[in-house]
PDB file of C-alpha atoms in Angstrom:
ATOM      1  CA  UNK K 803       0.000   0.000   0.000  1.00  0.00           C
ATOM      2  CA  UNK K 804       0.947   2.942  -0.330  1.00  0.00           C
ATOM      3  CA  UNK K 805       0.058   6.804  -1.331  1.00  0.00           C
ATOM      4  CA  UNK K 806      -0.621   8.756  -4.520  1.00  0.00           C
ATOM      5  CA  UNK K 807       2.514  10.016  -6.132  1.00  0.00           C
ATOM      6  CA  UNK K 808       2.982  14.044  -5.064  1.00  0.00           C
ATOM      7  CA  UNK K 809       0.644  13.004  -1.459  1.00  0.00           C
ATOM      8  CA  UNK K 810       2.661  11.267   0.359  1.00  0.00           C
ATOM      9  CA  UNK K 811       4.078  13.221   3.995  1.00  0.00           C
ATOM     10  CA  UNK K 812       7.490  11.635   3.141  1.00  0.00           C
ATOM     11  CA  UNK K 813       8.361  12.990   0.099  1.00  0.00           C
ATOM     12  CA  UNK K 814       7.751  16.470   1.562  1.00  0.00           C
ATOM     13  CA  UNK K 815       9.701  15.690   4.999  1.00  0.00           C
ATOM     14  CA  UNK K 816       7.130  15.651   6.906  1.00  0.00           C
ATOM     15  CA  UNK K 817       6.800  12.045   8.068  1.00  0.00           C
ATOM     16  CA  UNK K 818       9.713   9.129   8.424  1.00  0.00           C
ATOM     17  CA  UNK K 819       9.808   5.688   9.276  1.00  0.00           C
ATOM     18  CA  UNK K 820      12.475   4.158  11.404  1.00  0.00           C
ATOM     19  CA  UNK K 821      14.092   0.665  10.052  1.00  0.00           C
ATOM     20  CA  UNK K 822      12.071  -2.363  11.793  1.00  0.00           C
ATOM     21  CA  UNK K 823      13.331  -5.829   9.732  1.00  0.00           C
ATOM     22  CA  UNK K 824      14.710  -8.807  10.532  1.00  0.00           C
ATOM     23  CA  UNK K 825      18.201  -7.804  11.129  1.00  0.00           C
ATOM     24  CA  UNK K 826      18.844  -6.112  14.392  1.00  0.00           C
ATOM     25  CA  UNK K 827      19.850  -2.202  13.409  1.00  0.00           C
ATOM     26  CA  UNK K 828      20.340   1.442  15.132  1.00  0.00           C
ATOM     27  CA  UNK K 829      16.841   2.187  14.720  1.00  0.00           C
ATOM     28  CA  UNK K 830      14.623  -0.951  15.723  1.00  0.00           C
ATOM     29  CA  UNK K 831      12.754  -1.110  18.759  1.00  0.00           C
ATOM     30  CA  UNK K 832      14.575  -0.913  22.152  1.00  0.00           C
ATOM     31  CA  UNK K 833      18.058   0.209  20.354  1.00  0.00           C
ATOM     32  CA  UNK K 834      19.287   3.522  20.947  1.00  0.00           C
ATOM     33  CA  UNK K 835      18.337   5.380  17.565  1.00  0.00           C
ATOM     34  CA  UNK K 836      14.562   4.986  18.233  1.00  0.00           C
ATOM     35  CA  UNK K 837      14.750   5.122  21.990  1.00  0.00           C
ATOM     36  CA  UNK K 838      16.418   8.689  21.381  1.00  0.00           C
ATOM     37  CA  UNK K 839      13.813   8.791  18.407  1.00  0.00           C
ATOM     38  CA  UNK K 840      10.658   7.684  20.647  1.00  0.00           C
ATOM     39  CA  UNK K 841      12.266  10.357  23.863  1.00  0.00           C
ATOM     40  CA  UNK K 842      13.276  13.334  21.599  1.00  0.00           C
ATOM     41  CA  UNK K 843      10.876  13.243  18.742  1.00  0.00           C
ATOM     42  CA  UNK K 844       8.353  15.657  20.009  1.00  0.00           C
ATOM     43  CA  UNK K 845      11.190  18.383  20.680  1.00  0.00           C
ATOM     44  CA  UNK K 846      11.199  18.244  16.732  1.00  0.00           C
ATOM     45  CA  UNK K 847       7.514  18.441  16.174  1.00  0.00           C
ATOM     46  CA  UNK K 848       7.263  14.756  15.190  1.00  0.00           C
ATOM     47  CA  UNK K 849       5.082  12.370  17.360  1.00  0.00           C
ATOM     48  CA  UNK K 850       3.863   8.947  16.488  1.00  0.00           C
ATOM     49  CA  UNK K 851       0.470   8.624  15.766  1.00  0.00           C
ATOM     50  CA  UNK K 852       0.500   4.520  16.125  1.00  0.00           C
ATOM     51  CA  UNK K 853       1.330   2.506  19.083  1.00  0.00           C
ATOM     52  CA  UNK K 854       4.103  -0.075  19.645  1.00  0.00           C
ATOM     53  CA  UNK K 855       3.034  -3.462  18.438  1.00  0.00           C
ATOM     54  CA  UNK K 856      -0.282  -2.578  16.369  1.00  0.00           C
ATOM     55  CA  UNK K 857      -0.684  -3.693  12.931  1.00  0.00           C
ATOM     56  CA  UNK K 858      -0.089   0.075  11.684  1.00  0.00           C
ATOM     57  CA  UNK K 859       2.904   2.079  11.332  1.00  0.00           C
ATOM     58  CA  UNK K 860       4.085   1.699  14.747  1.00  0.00           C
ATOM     59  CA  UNK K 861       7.585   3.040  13.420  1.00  0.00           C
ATOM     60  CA  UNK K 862       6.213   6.067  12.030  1.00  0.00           C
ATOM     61  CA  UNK K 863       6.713   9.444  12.827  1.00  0.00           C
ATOM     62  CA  UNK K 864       4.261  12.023  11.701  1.00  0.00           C
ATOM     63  CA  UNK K 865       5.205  15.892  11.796  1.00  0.00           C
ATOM     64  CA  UNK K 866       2.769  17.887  13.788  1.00  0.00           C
TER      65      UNK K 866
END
């Protein structure tokens, strides 16, 4: 899924996604990238719109 070329909050820098695979990385859950991500994000004007473990974007970070 995903959006309509020219719509999507990414391409404008308003949204990002944090890497969440099989592989452990920086930025998956409980490492330090997102727990800095997850503690400073708001300071930014980014919050996450999805909790941890639902079937949405918990990894995503919407700009307010």
């Amino acid at each position: 899924m995903a959006a309509y070329p020219g719509t999507s909050a990414h391409g404008v820098g308003l949204a990002l996604d944090f890497e969440q695979d099989a592989t452990v990385g920086p930025f998956d859950w409980g490492q330090p990238g997102s727990v800095w991500l997850t503690q400073n994000s708001s300071k930014y004007g980014f919050y996450n719109p999805f909790s941890y473990g639902t079937t949405d974007e918990s990894y995503h970070f919407q700009f307010e």
